[in-house]
Each structure stands twice: as C-alpha cells, then as structure tokens.
Amino acid sequence: MNNLVPFQLPEASLRDLGWNLALGVLLSAIAGWHYSRRSKTKVLRRDLGLVLPVIALTTLLVISVVKSSLALSLGLVGALSIVRFRTPIKEPEELAYIFLAIAVGLSLGADQREAAALGVVVILAVISFTDVLRTRDKRAEGNLLVTLDLPPGDPTAD
C-alpha cells in the first residue's frame, strides 16, 4: 500500500523552467513590440503590447504545472469554464496576437523551445508580409461627401 500512484511523475527541472521563462519573456516581448509598431488600432496599441508577455508567461506556468497530472488538468478545465472575457475584442489583429502569446506559453510549457521560436518568427513574418500586401493594394474606400451650398431664398419663386 506504499505505492498508491501506479506511475512515476516526471521531475520538474527549475533550470529548464528558468530557460523557458526567459525565452517566453523574449518571444512575447518581440510579439508585443511587433504589435505596437504595426497595429492600425489606436485604442489598445500600447496596453495590449505590454500585456502579451504576461499572457504568455501565465500560460507557460500553468502548462508547466499541469502537464504531468491528469487531476490538475481536469481541474484546470473546470476552472477555465467559469472564466470568460467581459470586454469584447474589437479587432481581429488583437485576437491574433493574443493567440500567439498563448501559443508561445503552451509550447514553452511543454518544453518545445524550437517550435516556439520558429513559430513566432514565421507568424510575425506572415503578418508583416500580409501587411505589406494590404498597404500596397490599398484602394480608396469609404463614403463620398458632397456639399452643395445654395443661396438662401424661396425655391418656388422661379
């Protein structure tokens, strides 16, 4: 009865966690800088760029703790089913950067450093490339405003 757990939990290395946290800070800061430089929206430009590292590191820490325990992962699913955003995300590009930060945290939490670094480079390159194409093919959009100035008077007098 001494061995109640039929499997061995892997040892969590603080050195690996430290490297993952450092790489997470670097990659998410690059993503935040990229967002603040190229974002078209003025509302959340600075704020979201500063929050992306926090999102990535929080995700990294949660996955690092939960990855070895089925009970903890089921508890996490239950806890996350309660949480939801109260503020809607208005721009799709904001959502893309938030998902990128979550993906960095997930991949680093699962000790996939190469996948995280390569993914950030490729995704930011694709975003930059599509941004260049979008600005090159920019056409005049919007409404046409016509103003007519008529002299004051009775229109039925003629």
Backbone as JSON, one array per atom type, in Angstrom:
{
  "sequence": "MNNLVPFQLPEASLRDLGWNLALGVLLSAIAGWHYSRRSKTKVLRRDLGLVLPVIALTTLLVISVVKSSLALSLGLVGALSIVRFRTPIKEPEELAYIFLAIAVGLSLGADQREAAALGVVVILAVISFTDVLRTRDKRAEGNLLVTLDLPPGDPTAD",
  "N": [[0.82, -1.2, 0.0], [2.16, 1.1, -0.01], [2.75, 2.25, -2.43], [0.69, 4.13, -3.95], [0.3, 5.54, -6.28], [0.28, 4.51, -9.56], [2.12, 5.2, -11.5], [5.07, 7.03, -12.4], [5.66, 10.38, -11.7], [7.05, 12.92, -13.75], [10.12, 14.63, -13.04], [10.26, 18.04, -12.28], [12.28, 20.4, -13.68], [14.02, 23.09, -12.41], [15.9, 24.56, -13.74], [15.3, 24.16, -16.47], [12.75, 25.3, -16.44], [13.44, 27.94, -15.84], [14.92, 28.64, -18.18], [12.86, 28.39, -20.05], [11.09, 30.38, -19.13], [12.68, 32.67, -19.52], [13.04, 32.61, -22.33], [10.37, 32.81, -23.0], [9.74, 35.4, -22.1], [11.36, 36.87, -23.85], [10.38, 36.12, -26.48], [7.65, 36.81, -26.33], [7.86, 39.52, -25.77], [8.99, 40.41, -28.15], [6.83, 39.86, -29.85], [4.95, 41.61, -28.72], [6.23, 44.08, -29.2], [6.21, 44.03, -31.99], [3.46, 44.12, -32.44], [2.83, 46.67, -31.36], [4.21, 48.31, -33.11], [3.12, 47.93, -35.7], [0.38, 47.98, -35.52], [-2.87, 48.98, -36.44], [-4.92, 49.97, -34.98], [-5.69, 52.42, -32.58], [-6.58, 52.34, -30.02], [-5.96, 50.18, -28.14], [-3.24, 49.93, -28.5], [-0.73, 50.35, -27.04], [-1.33, 49.17, -24.56], [-2.07, 46.43, -25.04], [0.28, 45.45, -26.16], [1.95, 45.48, -23.94], [0.73, 43.63, -22.31], [0.88, 41.17, -23.53], [3.33, 39.66, -22.91], [2.7, 38.93, -20.25], [0.45, 37.31, -20.59], [1.59, 35.19, -22.06], [3.55, 34.21, -20.25], [2.01, 33.47, -18.06], [0.43, 31.44, -19.16], [2.5, 29.66, -19.79], [3.44, 28.98, -17.22], [1.18, 27.75, -16.09], [0.82, 25.52, -17.81], [3.26, 24.23, -17.39], [2.96, 23.34, -14.77], [0.67, 21.76, -14.9], [1.07, 19.81, -16.82], [1.95, 17.26, -16.09], [0.01, 15.99, -14.61], [-3.04, 14.41, -14.53], [-5.26, 14.91, -12.92], [-4.87, 17.59, -12.13], [-5.04, 18.81, -14.64], [-7.69, 18.31, -15.37], [-8.97, 19.76, -13.36], [-8.14, 22.3, -14.11], [-9.51, 22.63, -16.54], [-12.11, 22.72, -15.56], [-11.96, 25.07, -14.0], [-11.35, 26.98, -15.94], [-13.66, 26.94, -17.44], [-15.37, 28.55, -16.12], [-14.32, 31.1, -16.26], [-14.43, 33.96, -18.32], [-14.08, 36.41, -20.93], [-15.04, 39.7, -20.28], [-14.84, 42.0, -21.68], [-15.29, 42.7, -24.98], [-13.31, 41.74, -27.81], [-12.38, 43.93, -30.22], [-10.95, 44.16, -32.61], [-9.7, 41.97, -35.11], [-6.94, 41.59, -35.35], [-5.94, 42.01, -32.79], [-6.87, 39.74, -31.47], [-5.43, 37.8, -32.85], [-2.79, 38.3, -31.99], [-3.08, 37.81, -29.26], [-3.69, 35.06, -29.3], [-1.25, 34.2, -30.33], [0.48, 34.8, -28.21], [-0.57, 33.04, -26.29], [-0.03, 30.62, -27.58], [2.77, 30.65, -27.57], [3.22, 30.42, -24.8], [2.03, 27.9, -24.34], [3.63, 26.17, -25.93], [6.21, 26.56, -24.85], [5.71, 25.8, -22.23], [5.37, 23.11, -22.61], [7.93, 22.36, -23.09], [8.89, 22.83, -25.7], [10.92, 24.46, -27.15], [12.2, 25.1, -29.61], [10.09, 24.93, -31.44], [8.48, 27.01, -30.5], [10.11, 29.31, -30.9], [10.6, 29.22, -33.69], [7.96, 29.28, -34.59], [7.04, 31.84, -33.72], [8.73, 33.53, -35.23], [8.01, 32.83, -37.89], [5.23, 33.36, -37.91], [5.09, 36.13, -37.27], [6.48, 37.08, -39.47], [4.72, 36.38, -41.54], [2.52, 37.96, -40.85], [3.66, 40.51, -41.19], [4.24, 40.39, -43.93], [1.65, 40.12, -45.09], [0.67, 42.55, -44.27], [2.23, 44.33, -45.74], [1.36, 43.66, -48.32], [-1.31, 44.42, -48.08], [-1.19, 47.21, -47.68], [0.01, 47.96, -50.06], [-1.88, 47.31, -52.0], [-3.89, 49.02, -51.41], [-6.91, 50.61, -51.78], [-8.98, 53.42, -52.51], [-11.3, 53.81, -50.09], [-14.49, 54.07, -48.49], [-16.91, 56.65, -47.83], [-18.3, 59.03, -50.09], [-18.4, 62.44, -49.81], [-20.5, 65.0, -50.54], [-21.03, 68.41, -50.8], [-23.42, 70.86, -51.11], [-23.83, 74.23, -51.62], [-26.39, 76.38, -51.42], [-27.97, 79.41, -52.43], [-29.71, 81.46, -50.07], [-33.25, 81.63, -50.05], [-36.53, 81.57, -51.64], [-37.41, 78.55, -52.99], [-39.51, 78.13, -54.74], [-39.98, 80.43, -56.11], [-39.07, 80.87, -58.68]],
  "CA": [[0.0, 0.0, 0.0], [3.03, 2.26, -0.03], [2.76, 2.85, -3.77], [-0.68, 4.37, -4.38], [0.32, 6.08, -7.63], [0.86, 3.44, -10.37], [3.07, 5.73, -12.47], [6.04, 7.98, -11.84], [5.55, 11.73, -12.22], [8.36, 13.43, -14.14], [10.7, 15.68, -12.21], [10.26, 19.37, -12.87], [13.6, 21.0, -13.55], [13.97, 24.54, -12.28], [16.76, 25.13, -14.78], [14.5, 24.19, -17.7], [11.69, 26.3, -16.25], [14.08, 29.25, -15.97], [15.18, 28.89, -19.61], [11.57, 28.59, -20.72], [10.59, 31.7, -18.75], [13.49, 33.7, -20.2], [12.67, 32.6, -23.75], [8.99, 33.32, -23.09], [9.81, 36.86, -22.0], [11.94, 37.39, -25.1], [9.49, 35.92, -27.63], [6.41, 37.59, -26.18], [8.22, 40.94, -25.9], [9.11, 40.65, -29.59], [5.47, 39.91, -30.4], [4.35, 42.87, -28.24], [6.86, 45.18, -29.95], [5.7, 43.95, -33.36], [2.07, 44.61, -32.42], [2.77, 48.11, -31.13], [4.77, 49.01, -34.27], [2.36, 47.81, -36.92], [-1.05, 47.97, -35.27], [-3.63, 50.09, -37.03], [-5.85, 50.49, -33.99], [-5.06, 53.33, -31.63], [-7.18, 52.22, -28.71], [-5.24, 49.28, -27.24], [-1.91, 49.67, -29.04], [0.31, 50.23, -26.01], [-1.74, 48.27, -23.49], [-2.01, 45.03, -25.43], [1.68, 45.11, -26.33], [2.52, 45.24, -22.62], [0.05, 42.52, -21.66], [1.21, 39.91, -24.2], [4.24, 38.82, -22.11], [2.01, 38.4, -19.07], [-0.39, 36.2, -21.05], [2.45, 34.08, -22.43], [4.2, 33.63, -19.07], [0.98, 32.82, -17.25], [0.12, 30.18, -19.83], [3.67, 28.8, -19.62], [3.48, 28.48, -15.84], [0.06, 26.82, -15.89], [1.1, 24.28, -18.54], [4.38, 23.57, -16.72], [2.46, 22.69, -13.56], [-0.42, 20.84, -15.17], [1.38, 18.82, -17.85], [2.25, 15.93, -15.58], [-1.03, 15.48, -13.73], [-4.37, 14.37, -15.12], [-6.2, 15.55, -11.99], [-4.7, 19.05, -12.25], [-5.53, 19.28, -15.94], [-9.16, 18.33, -15.32], [-9.33, 20.91, -12.52], [-7.93, 23.5, -14.92], [-10.64, 22.72, -17.48], [-13.26, 23.19, -14.78], [-11.77, 26.46, -13.61], [-11.41, 27.84, -17.13], [-15.02, 27.01, -17.97], [-16.04, 29.63, -15.41], [-13.73, 32.38, -16.63], [-14.68, 34.44, -19.68], [-13.77, 37.82, -21.08], [-16.19, 40.6, -20.24], [-14.61, 43.04, -22.67], [-15.14, 42.07, -26.29], [-12.16, 42.14, -28.62], [-12.98, 44.6, -31.35], [-10.14, 44.0, -33.82], [-9.18, 40.61, -35.28], [-5.49, 41.53, -35.14], [-5.71, 41.86, -31.36], [-7.1, 38.34, -31.16], [-4.32, 37.03, -33.4], [-1.63, 38.45, -31.12], [-3.39, 37.12, -28.01], [-3.5, 33.63, -29.57], [0.18, 33.98, -30.48], [1.05, 34.77, -26.86], [-1.0, 31.78, -25.66], [0.7, 29.53, -28.23], [4.14, 30.69, -27.04], [3.17, 29.86, -23.46], [1.75, 26.46, -24.42], [4.76, 25.43, -26.47], [7.3, 26.59, -23.89], [5.3, 25.0, -21.08], [5.56, 21.71, -22.99], [9.36, 22.25, -23.4], [9.1, 22.85, -27.15], [11.55, 25.77, -27.38], [12.45, 25.33, -31.04], [8.8, 25.17, -32.07], [8.02, 28.34, -30.1], [10.92, 30.33, -31.55], [10.32, 29.18, -35.12], [6.58, 29.71, -34.8], [6.94, 33.3, -33.58], [9.39, 34.15, -36.38], [7.21, 32.61, -39.1], [3.93, 34.04, -37.8], [5.3, 37.57, -37.4], [6.85, 37.35, -40.87], [3.49, 36.31, -42.34], [1.73, 39.17, -40.54], [4.32, 41.65, -41.85], [4.07, 40.23, -45.38], [0.28, 40.47, -45.46], [0.51, 43.98, -44.05], [2.83, 44.99, -46.91], [0.44, 43.46, -49.44], [-2.54, 45.19, -47.84], [-0.94, 48.64, -47.9], [0.32, 48.16, -51.47], [-3.12, 47.2, -52.78], [-4.91, 49.86, -50.75], [-7.74, 51.4, -52.68], [-9.77, 54.43, -51.8], [-12.52, 53.25, -49.54], [-15.23, 54.99, -47.66], [-18.03, 57.37, -48.41], [-18.02, 60.28, -50.79], [-19.19, 63.51, -49.21], [-20.75, 66.11, -51.46], [-21.68, 69.53, -50.13], [-23.98, 71.86, -52.01], [-24.18, 75.5, -50.99], [-27.43, 77.06, -52.2], [-28.28, 80.72, -51.88], [-30.99, 81.48, -49.33], [-34.37, 82.19, -50.79], [-37.68, 80.71, -51.85], [-37.15, 77.73, -54.16], [-40.68, 78.13, -55.64], [-40.14, 81.77, -56.67], [-38.68, 80.91, -60.1]],
  "C": [[0.85, 1.26, 0.0], [2.99, 2.97, -1.37], [1.33, 3.01, -4.27], [-0.76, 4.9, -5.82], [1.0, 5.05, -8.53], [1.87, 3.92, -11.41], [3.95, 6.76, -11.79], [5.84, 9.34, -12.49], [6.93, 12.25, -12.6], [8.82, 14.56, -13.21], [10.67, 17.0, -12.96], [11.62, 20.02, -12.61], [13.47, 22.51, -13.47], [14.84, 25.22, -13.32], [16.0, 25.23, -16.1], [13.38, 25.23, -17.61], [12.26, 27.71, -16.39], [14.38, 29.6, -17.42], [13.89, 29.15, -20.37], [10.98, 29.96, -20.39], [11.36, 32.81, -19.45], [13.16, 33.77, -21.68], [11.25, 33.11, -23.95], [8.94, 34.83, -23.0], [10.31, 37.45, -23.31], [10.96, 37.29, -26.27], [8.21, 36.76, -27.52], [6.69, 39.09, -26.22], [8.41, 41.31, -27.36], [7.74, 40.75, -30.23], [4.76, 41.2, -29.97], [4.91, 44.08, -28.96], [6.32, 45.22, -31.38], [4.27, 44.48, -33.43], [2.03, 46.13, -32.27], [3.32, 48.9, -32.32], [3.84, 48.99, -35.47], [0.84, 47.89, -36.73], [-1.72, 49.2, -35.85], [-4.59, 50.71, -36.02], [-5.1, 51.35, -32.99], [-5.51, 53.1, -30.2], [-6.31, 51.41, -27.76], [-3.79, 49.08, -27.65], [-0.88, 49.44, -27.95], [-0.08, 49.19, -24.96], [-1.61, 46.8, -23.87], [-0.56, 44.59, -25.63], [2.37, 44.82, -25.01], [1.93, 44.02, -21.92], [0.43, 41.17, -22.28], [2.25, 39.08, -23.44], [3.59, 38.21, -20.87], [1.14, 37.21, -19.46], [0.48, 34.98, -21.35], [3.07, 33.41, -21.2], [3.21, 32.94, -18.15], [0.6, 31.48, -17.85], [1.26, 29.18, -19.66], [3.69, 28.17, -18.23], [2.37, 27.46, -15.6], [0.34, 25.49, -16.58], [2.26, 23.52, -17.89], [3.91, 22.8, -15.49], [1.5, 21.56, -13.89], [-0.01, 19.68, -16.07], [1.63, 17.41, -17.34], [1.13, 15.31, -14.74], [-2.4, 15.55, -14.4], [-5.38, 15.07, -14.21], [-6.09, 17.07, -12.06], [-5.23, 19.57, -13.58], [-7.05, 19.28, -15.99], [-9.66, 19.47, -14.44], [-9.17, 22.21, -13.27], [-9.06, 23.69, -15.92], [-11.88, 23.23, -16.75], [-13.15, 24.65, -14.39], [-11.89, 27.39, -14.81], [-12.81, 27.91, -17.73], [-15.82, 28.11, -17.27], [-15.59, 31.0, -15.92], [-14.1, 32.72, -18.08], [-14.35, 35.93, -19.73], [-15.06, 38.64, -21.03], [-16.05, 41.71, -21.26], [-14.42, 42.38, -24.03], [-13.9, 42.6, -27.02], [-12.71, 42.68, -29.93], [-12.24, 44.37, -32.66], [-9.62, 42.57, -33.93], [-7.67, 40.52, -35.05], [-5.14, 41.42, -33.66], [-5.85, 40.4, -30.95], [-5.96, 37.47, -31.68], [-3.09, 37.12, -32.51], [-1.87, 37.78, -29.76], [-3.21, 35.61, -28.18], [-2.02, 33.3, -29.74], [0.85, 33.9, -29.1], [0.66, 33.48, -26.13], [-0.24, 30.61, -26.26], [2.15, 29.49, -27.76], [4.17, 30.06, -25.65], [2.92, 28.36, -23.47], [2.98, 25.68, -24.89], [5.94, 25.44, -25.5], [6.97, 25.8, -22.62], [5.45, 23.51, -21.33], [7.01, 21.43, -23.4], [9.64, 22.12, -24.9], [9.68, 24.2, -27.54], [11.74, 26.08, -28.86], [11.15, 25.64, -31.77], [8.28, 26.57, -31.73], [8.79, 29.42, -30.85], [10.64, 30.37, -33.06], [8.91, 29.66, -35.42], [6.41, 31.22, -34.71], [7.56, 34.0, -34.79], [8.52, 34.03, -37.63], [5.9, 33.39, -39.04], [4.09, 35.55, -37.93], [5.73, 37.96, -38.8], [5.62, 37.32, -41.77], [2.62, 37.54, -42.09], [2.34, 40.38, -41.24], [4.13, 41.59, -43.36], [2.66, 40.6, -45.82], [0.0, 41.95, -45.24], [1.09, 44.78, -45.22], [1.91, 44.85, -48.12], [-0.82, 44.31, -49.3], [-2.32, 46.67, -48.11], [-0.6, 48.93, -49.35], [-0.94, 48.16, -52.33], [-4.24, 48.04, -52.2], [-5.64, 50.69, -51.8], [-8.52, 52.41, -51.84], [-11.09, 53.79, -51.37], [-13.25, 54.32, -48.74], [-16.33, 55.67, -48.44], [-17.54, 58.63, -49.09], [-18.96, 61.34, -50.21], [-19.29, 64.66, -50.19], [-21.52, 67.18, -50.7], [-22.16, 70.52, -51.18], [-24.34, 73.1, -51.2], [-25.16, 76.22, -51.91], [-27.7, 78.43, -51.58], [-29.62, 80.69, -51.13], [-32.08, 82.11, -50.19], [-35.47, 81.17, -50.94], [-37.45, 79.88, -53.11], [-38.32, 77.72, -55.14], [-40.87, 79.47, -56.34], [-39.79, 81.8, -58.16], [-39.76, 80.61, -61.0]]
}
